[in-house]
Coordinates of C-alpha atoms in Angstrom, one line a residue:
M6 CA 0.0 0.0 0.0
E7 CA 2.8 2.3 0.8
N8 CA 4.4 1.7 -2.6
V9 CA 1.2 3.1 -4.2
L10 CA 0.4 6.0 -1.8
R11 CA 3.9 7.4 -1.7
P12 CA 4.2 8.1 -5.5
L13 CA 0.6 9.5 -5.5
I14 CA 1.3 11.7 -2.5
V15 CA 4.6 13.0 -4.0
L16 CA 3.3 13.5 -7.5
G17 CA -0.1 14.8 -6.5
G18 CA 1.3 17.0 -3.8
S19 CA 3.8 18.6 -6.2
V20 CA 1.1 19.3 -8.8
V21 CA -1.4 20.6 -6.3
L22 CA 1.3 22.8 -4.6
T23 CA 2.3 24.1 -8.0
L24 CA -1.2 25.0 -9.0
A25 CA -1.9 26.7 -5.6
V26 CA 1.3 28.8 -5.7
G27 CA 0.6 29.7 -9.3
W28 CA -2.9 30.8 -8.5
V29 CA -1.9 32.9 -5.5
T30 CA 0.9 34.5 -7.5
D31 CA -1.5 35.3 -10.4
Q32 CA -4.1 36.8 -8.0
L33 CA -1.4 39.0 -6.4
L34 CA -0.2 40.2 -9.8
R35 CA -3.8 40.9 -10.9
K36 CA -4.4 43.1 -7.8
A37 CA -1.1 44.9 -8.3
D38 CA -2.0 45.5 -11.9
G39 CA -5.4 47.0 -10.9
R40 CA -3.8 49.3 -8.3
H41 CA -1.0 50.6 -10.6
H42 CA -2.5 51.5 -13.9
E43 CA 0.4 53.7 -14.8
T44 CA 2.8 50.8 -15.3
P45 CA 2.1 47.6 -17.4
L46 CA 4.7 45.6 -15.5
W47 CA 2.4 43.6 -13.4
G48 CA 0.1 42.7 -16.3
L49 CA 3.1 41.7 -18.4
L50 CA 4.4 39.5 -15.6
R51 CA 1.2 37.6 -15.6
R52 CA 2.2 36.3 -19.1
A53 CA 5.0 34.3 -17.3
R54 CA 2.6 32.2 -15.2
V55 CA 3.0 29.1 -17.4
P56 CA 6.8 28.9 -17.3
Y57 CA 6.6 29.9 -13.7
Q58 CA 4.4 26.9 -12.9
L59 CA 6.6 24.7 -15.0
V60 CA 9.7 25.7 -13.0
L61 CA 7.9 25.1 -9.7
C62 CA 6.5 21.7 -10.7
A63 CA 9.8 20.5 -12.2
A64 CA 11.8 21.7 -9.2
L65 CA 9.4 20.0 -6.8
L66 CA 9.4 16.7 -8.7
R67 CA 13.1 16.8 -9.2
G68 CA 13.7 17.3 -5.4
S69 CA 11.1 14.7 -4.3
Y70 CA 11.5 12.0 -6.9
D71 CA 14.0 10.0 -4.9
Q72 CA 11.4 9.8 -2.1
A73 CA 8.6 8.7 -4.4
D74 CA 10.4 5.4 -5.2
L75 CA 8.7 5.4 -8.6
L76 CA 10.4 3.4 -11.5
P77 CA 13.7 2.9 -9.6
Q78 CA 15.2 1.2 -12.6
H79 CA 14.7 4.4 -14.7
R80 CA 15.8 6.8 -11.9
V81 CA 18.7 8.3 -13.9
G82 CA 16.6 8.9 -17.1
V83 CA 13.7 10.4 -15.3
G84 CA 15.9 12.6 -13.2
R85 CA 17.7 13.9 -16.3
T86 CA 14.4 14.5 -18.0
L87 CA 13.2 16.6 -15.1
T88 CA 16.5 18.5 -15.0
L89 CA 16.1 19.3 -18.7
V90 CA 12.5 20.5 -18.2
L91 CA 13.7 22.6 -15.3
I92 CA 16.4 24.2 -17.3
G93 CA 14.2 24.9 -20.3
S94 CA 11.3 26.3 -18.3
A95 CA 13.8 28.5 -16.3
A96 CA 15.2 30.0 -19.5
W97 CA 11.6 30.6 -20.7
L98 CA 10.8 32.3 -17.4
V99 CA 13.9 34.5 -17.6
I100 CA 13.0 35.6 -21.1
R101 CA 9.4 36.5 -20.2
I102 CA 10.5 38.5 -17.1
A103 CA 13.2 40.3 -19.2
A104 CA 10.6 41.1 -21.9
A105 CA 8.2 42.5 -19.2
V106 CA 10.9 44.7 -17.7
V107 CA 12.1 46.0 -21.1
E108 CA 8.6 46.6 -22.4
T109 CA 7.7 48.5 -19.2
S110 CA 10.8 50.7 -19.5
Y111 CA 9.9 51.5 -23.2
S112 CA 6.3 52.4 -22.3
R113 CA 7.5 54.8 -19.6
Y114 CA 9.9 56.4 -22.1
A115 CA 7.2 56.7 -24.8
R116 CA 4.9 58.4 -22.3
V117 CA 7.4 61.0 -21.2
H118 CA 9.0 61.8 -24.6
R119 CA 6.7 63.2 -27.3
D120 CA 9.3 63.2 -30.1
P121 CA 8.3 60.4 -32.5
A122 CA 11.8 60.0 -33.8
R123 CA 13.4 59.4 -30.4
V124 CA 10.6 57.0 -29.5
R125 CA 11.2 55.0 -32.7
R126 CA 14.9 54.9 -32.0
V127 CA 14.4 53.5 -28.5
R128 CA 11.9 51.0 -29.8
T129 CA 14.4 49.7 -32.3
Q130 CA 17.1 49.4 -29.6
V131 CA 14.7 47.7 -27.2
E132 CA 13.7 45.0 -29.8
L133 CA 17.3 44.3 -30.7
I134 CA 18.3 44.1 -27.1
M135 CA 15.5 41.6 -26.4
R136 CA 16.7 39.5 -29.3
V137 CA 20.2 39.5 -28.0
V138 CA 19.0 38.6 -24.5
S139 CA 16.9 35.8 -25.8
A140 CA 19.7 34.4 -27.9
I141 CA 22.1 34.5 -24.9
V142 CA 19.7 32.9 -22.6
G143 CA 18.9 30.2 -25.2
V144 CA 22.5 29.4 -25.8
V145 CA 23.2 29.2 -22.0
A146 CA 20.2 26.9 -21.5
A147 CA 21.2 24.7 -24.4
A148 CA 24.8 24.5 -23.0
A149 CA 23.4 23.6 -19.6
M150 CA 21.2 20.9 -21.0
L151 CA 24.2 19.4 -22.9
L152 CA 26.4 19.4 -19.8
T153 CA 23.9 17.2 -18.0
F154 CA 25.1 14.3 -20.3
P155 CA 28.4 12.7 -19.2
A156 CA 29.5 12.3 -22.8
M157 CA 29.3 16.1 -23.3
R158 CA 31.4 16.7 -20.2
A159 CA 34.1 14.5 -21.6
A160 CA 34.0 16.2 -24.9
G161 CA 34.3 19.6 -23.3
A162 CA 38.1 19.5 -22.9
S163 CA 38.6 18.6 -26.6
L164 CA 36.2 21.4 -27.6
L165 CA 38.0 23.9 -25.5
A166 CA 41.4 22.8 -26.9
S167 CA 40.2 23.3 -30.4
A168 CA 38.4 26.5 -29.7
G169 CA 41.0 28.6 -31.5
I170 CA 40.9 26.6 -34.8
L171 CA 37.1 26.4 -34.6
G172 CA 36.8 30.1 -34.0
I173 CA 38.9 30.9 -37.1
V174 CA 37.0 28.4 -39.3
A175 CA 33.6 29.7 -38.0
G176 CA 34.7 33.3 -38.5
V177 CA 35.6 32.7 -42.1
A178 CA 32.6 30.5 -42.8
A179 CA 30.1 32.9 -41.2
Q180 CA 31.7 36.2 -42.3
S181 CA 28.6 37.5 -43.9
T182 CA 26.4 36.5 -41.0
L183 CA 28.7 38.2 -38.5
S184 CA 28.9 41.3 -40.6
N185 CA 25.1 41.5 -40.6
M186 CA 25.0 41.0 -36.9
F187 CA 27.5 43.8 -36.3
A188 CA 25.6 45.9 -38.8
G189 CA 22.4 45.3 -36.9
L190 CA 24.0 46.5 -33.6
Q191 CA 25.4 49.5 -35.5
I192 CA 21.9 50.4 -36.8
A193 CA 20.3 50.0 -33.4
F194 CA 22.7 52.2 -31.5
G195 CA 23.9 54.4 -34.3
D196 CA 20.4 55.8 -35.0
M197 CA 20.7 55.3 -38.8
V198 CA 17.3 53.8 -39.3
R199 CA 14.5 53.0 -36.9
I200 CA 11.2 51.0 -36.9
G201 CA 8.5 53.2 -38.4
D202 CA 10.9 55.3 -40.5
T203 CA 9.9 56.2 -44.1
V204 CA 12.8 55.2 -46.4
V205 CA 13.5 54.9 -50.1
V206 CA 15.8 51.9 -51.0
D207 CA 16.5 50.9 -54.6
G208 CA 13.7 53.2 -55.8
E209 CA 11.1 51.6 -53.5
W210 CA 9.3 53.8 -51.0
G211 CA 8.1 52.2 -47.8
T212 CA 8.1 52.1 -44.0
V213 CA 10.6 50.1 -41.9
E214 CA 8.5 47.3 -40.3
E215 CA 11.0 45.1 -38.6
I216 CA 14.7 45.2 -37.7
T217 CA 16.6 42.1 -36.6
L218 CA 20.3 41.4 -36.1
T219 CA 20.6 40.0 -39.7
F220 CA 17.8 41.5 -41.9
L221 CA 15.4 44.4 -42.2
T222 CA 11.9 44.4 -43.6
V223 CA 10.4 47.4 -45.5
R224 CA 6.6 47.5 -46.1
T225 CA 5.9 49.4 -49.3
W226 CA 2.9 51.6 -50.0
D227 CA 1.2 48.8 -51.9
E228 CA 1.5 46.3 -49.0
R229 CA 4.6 44.4 -50.3
R230 CA 7.4 43.4 -48.0
I231 CA 11.1 43.9 -49.0
T232 CA 13.5 42.0 -46.9
M233 CA 17.1 43.2 -47.1
P234 CA 20.3 42.4 -45.1
V235 CA 21.1 45.1 -42.5
S236 CA 24.6 45.4 -44.0
Y237 CA 23.0 47.1 -47.0
F238 CA 22.1 50.1 -44.8
T239 CA 25.6 50.5 -43.5
S240 CA 27.4 50.2 -46.9
K241 CA 25.1 51.9 -49.4
P242 CA 23.3 55.3 -49.4
F243 CA 19.5 55.4 -48.9
E244 CA 16.9 58.0 -48.2
N245 CA 15.4 58.3 -44.7
W246 CA 12.5 60.7 -44.9
S247 CA 11.9 60.5 -41.1
R248 CA 15.4 61.4 -40.1
G249 CA 15.3 64.4 -37.7
S250 CA 11.8 65.7 -38.4
S251 CA 9.0 63.9 -40.2
Q252 CA 7.8 67.2 -41.9
M253 CA 8.2 67.1 -45.6
T254 CA 7.9 69.4 -48.7
G255 CA 6.4 68.1 -51.9
I256 CA 6.5 69.2 -55.5
V257 CA 3.8 69.1 -58.1
Y258 CA 4.6 69.9 -61.8
W259 CA 2.3 70.9 -64.7
H260 CA 3.2 71.4 -68.3
L261 CA 0.9 74.2 -69.6
D262 CA 0.5 76.6 -72.5
H263 CA 2.4 79.9 -72.4
S264 CA -0.8 81.8 -71.8
A265 CA -1.5 80.0 -68.5
P266 CA -2.7 82.3 -65.7
V267 CA 0.1 81.8 -63.2
E268 CA -1.2 84.4 -60.8
A269 CA -4.7 82.9 -60.7
M270 CA -3.1 79.5 -60.2
R271 CA -1.4 80.9 -57.0
E272 CA -4.8 82.0 -55.6
Q273 CA -6.4 78.7 -56.6
L274 CA -3.6 76.7 -55.0
R275 CA -4.2 78.6 -51.7
D276 CA -8.0 77.7 -51.9
I277 CA -7.2 74.0 -52.6
L278 CA -4.8 73.7 -49.7
R279 CA -7.2 75.4 -47.3
S280 CA -9.7 72.7 -48.0
C281 CA -7.2 69.8 -47.8
P282 CA -6.9 68.4 -44.2
A283 CA -3.5 66.8 -45.0
W284 CA -1.8 70.2 -45.5
D285 CA -0.1 71.4 -42.4
G286 CA -0.3 75.1 -43.3
R287 CA 3.5 75.8 -43.2
D288 CA 4.1 76.9 -46.8
Y289 CA 3.1 76.8 -50.4
G290 CA 4.0 78.5 -53.7
V291 CA 3.8 78.5 -57.5
A292 CA 6.6 79.3 -59.9
V293 CA 7.4 78.9 -63.5
T294 CA 10.6 76.8 -63.5
D295 CA 11.2 76.1 -67.2
S296 CA 9.9 76.7 -70.7
T297 CA 9.9 75.0 -74.1
P298 CA 8.8 76.3 -77.6
N299 CA 5.4 74.8 -76.9
T300 CA 4.8 74.8 -73.1
I301 CA 6.0 76.1 -69.8
Q302 CA 6.7 74.1 -66.6
V303 CA 4.9 75.3 -63.5
R304 CA 5.9 74.0 -60.1
A305 CA 3.9 74.0 -56.9
L306 CA 5.5 73.6 -53.5
V307 CA 3.3 72.2 -50.7
T308 CA 4.1 71.0 -47.1
A309 CA 2.8 68.3 -44.8
K310 CA 3.6 66.7 -41.4
D311 CA 4.8 63.3 -42.8
A312 CA 5.3 61.3 -45.9
D313 CA 1.8 59.9 -46.0
D314 CA 0.2 63.3 -45.8
I315 CA 2.5 64.8 -48.4
W316 CA 1.4 62.2 -50.9
T317 CA -2.2 63.0 -50.2
V318 CA -1.6 66.7 -50.7
R319 CA 0.3 66.3 -53.9
V320 CA -2.3 64.1 -55.6
T321 CA -5.1 66.4 -54.4
V322 CA -3.4 69.5 -55.7
R323 CA -2.6 67.9 -59.0
E324 CA -6.1 66.7 -59.6
R325 CA -8.0 69.8 -58.5
M326 CA -5.8 72.2 -60.3
I327 CA -6.2 70.3 -63.6
T328 CA -9.9 70.2 -63.1
W329 CA -10.0 74.0 -62.4
L330 CA -7.9 74.8 -65.5
S331 CA -10.0 72.7 -67.8
E332 CA -13.3 74.3 -66.5
H333 CA -12.2 78.0 -66.3
H334 CA -9.0 78.3 -68.4
P335 CA -9.0 75.6 -71.0
Y336 CA -6.7 77.6 -73.2
A337 CA -4.0 77.1 -70.6
L338 CA -3.8 73.4 -71.2
P339 CA -1.1 72.3 -73.6
R340 CA -2.2 71.9 -77.2
V341 CA -0.8 71.5 -80.7
N342 CA -0.8 74.7 -82.7
T343 CA -2.1 74.2 -86.3
A344 CA -2.7 77.9 -87.3
D345 CA -0.6 79.8 -89.8
A346 CA 2.5 81.4 -88.4
A347 CA 2.1 85.2 -87.9
L348 CA 4.1 87.4 -90.3
P349 CA 6.8 89.5 -88.7
P350 CA 6.1 93.3 -88.6
P351 CA 7.7 95.7 -91.2
R352 CA 11.2 96.7 -90.4
T353 CA 11.6 100.4 -89.2
S354 CA 15.3 100.7 -89.0
A355 CA 17.4 103.1 -91.0
D356 CA 18.5 100.4 -93.4
G357 CA 14.9 99.6 -94.1
I358 CA 14.1 103.2 -94.8
L359 CA 17.0 103.7 -97.2
R360 CA 16.1 100.4 -99.0
A361 CA 12.5 101.5 -99.4
A362 CA 13.7 104.9 -100.8
R363 CA 16.0 103.3 -103.3
D364 CA 13.2 101.0 -104.4
G365 CA 10.9 104.0 -104.9
A366 CA 13.5 105.9 -106.9
A367 CA 14.1 102.9 -109.2
R368 CA 10.4 102.6 -109.8
D369 CA 10.1 106.3 -110.8
G370 CA 13.1 106.1 -113.1
A371 CA 11.7 103.1 -114.9
A372 CA 8.4 105.0 -115.4
V373 CA 10.1 108.0 -117.0
R374 CA 12.1 105.8 -119.4
R375 CA 9.0 104.1 -120.5
A376 CA 7.3 107.4 -121.2
H377 CA 10.2 108.7 -123.4
E378 CA 10.4 105.5 -125.4
T379 CA 6.6 105.4 -126.2
P380 CA 6.1 106.7 -129.9
R381 CA 3.7 109.6 -130.3
T382 CA 1.1 109.6 -133.0
G383 CA -0.8 112.5 -134.6
R384 CA -2.6 113.8 -137.7
G385 CA -0.5 115.0 -140.7

């Protein structure tokens, strides 16, 4: 009877104690979260209740398994399995706690600072730090799991002895990967590009959606994703429209006839912008920037608070200005001229006057000669 009750008491007691402690801890965290609404720490810590209970249960079972006297012939294997579960759940718990602390720090920083650029920079750094912490914890946990096997302990000496050669080989083989990792750290702490920045890379306009230690994802305006190695942003030039300030100035071009009413277009542009919510009211202007034998190039400058709004302002101004010109000034739109060319006015210079006088004298002389040469007739 004792052989049956003892395993049940040990196993059941461990499970019941784990559930009880987990439930009490969760209730305490819930009350703390309700009292302190200004910080999300307690609510985020509640996400760690599963690995927390696994750690408790694995620790209790590992410590009391010898007293349970259950499957004595498999004691080594069961003990090693419980040790592996304990190590893995402990690593999981550490990652969840670290994520809760880092996310709380970022939330406080975002509430205090209103500058979107600084907030995006900190967000990028926080995410990369969490990835580094997760990788370190995972590597340490995996190493601890491997060291529980005696064969791995024996191989440790040979691995340490060949660490120099392996390091050189790994460095040469993983040169591109290591360069991307260092480039990711450089991006995170060098403030070159941040999550949420509007960038132009290889002629594609989009928003930085994700930054890791090895790659960067850009979401384009048409919902495509461009994945690029982070080393690209440290070795090649690119446009960052969110660097410093997100305010932008946009340009709209029209090719119009030479008779286009430029002054009236300035007044119409002002009316269009006043009715456009995306315009930030900072500046606007209209100017003739170029001319050809058939048309002139008219440029409008408009402003907005960010890249999305500047696109809206530009397309709105372009569309409404063309509509206004076609309705009120259709002659201003470019057209093909099929009329006869106008003759140049008569020349009024001194050379022209002398030439006209000589032509007149020549005509008079010719008339006199014709008069003398004409035979006269009469009655005899």
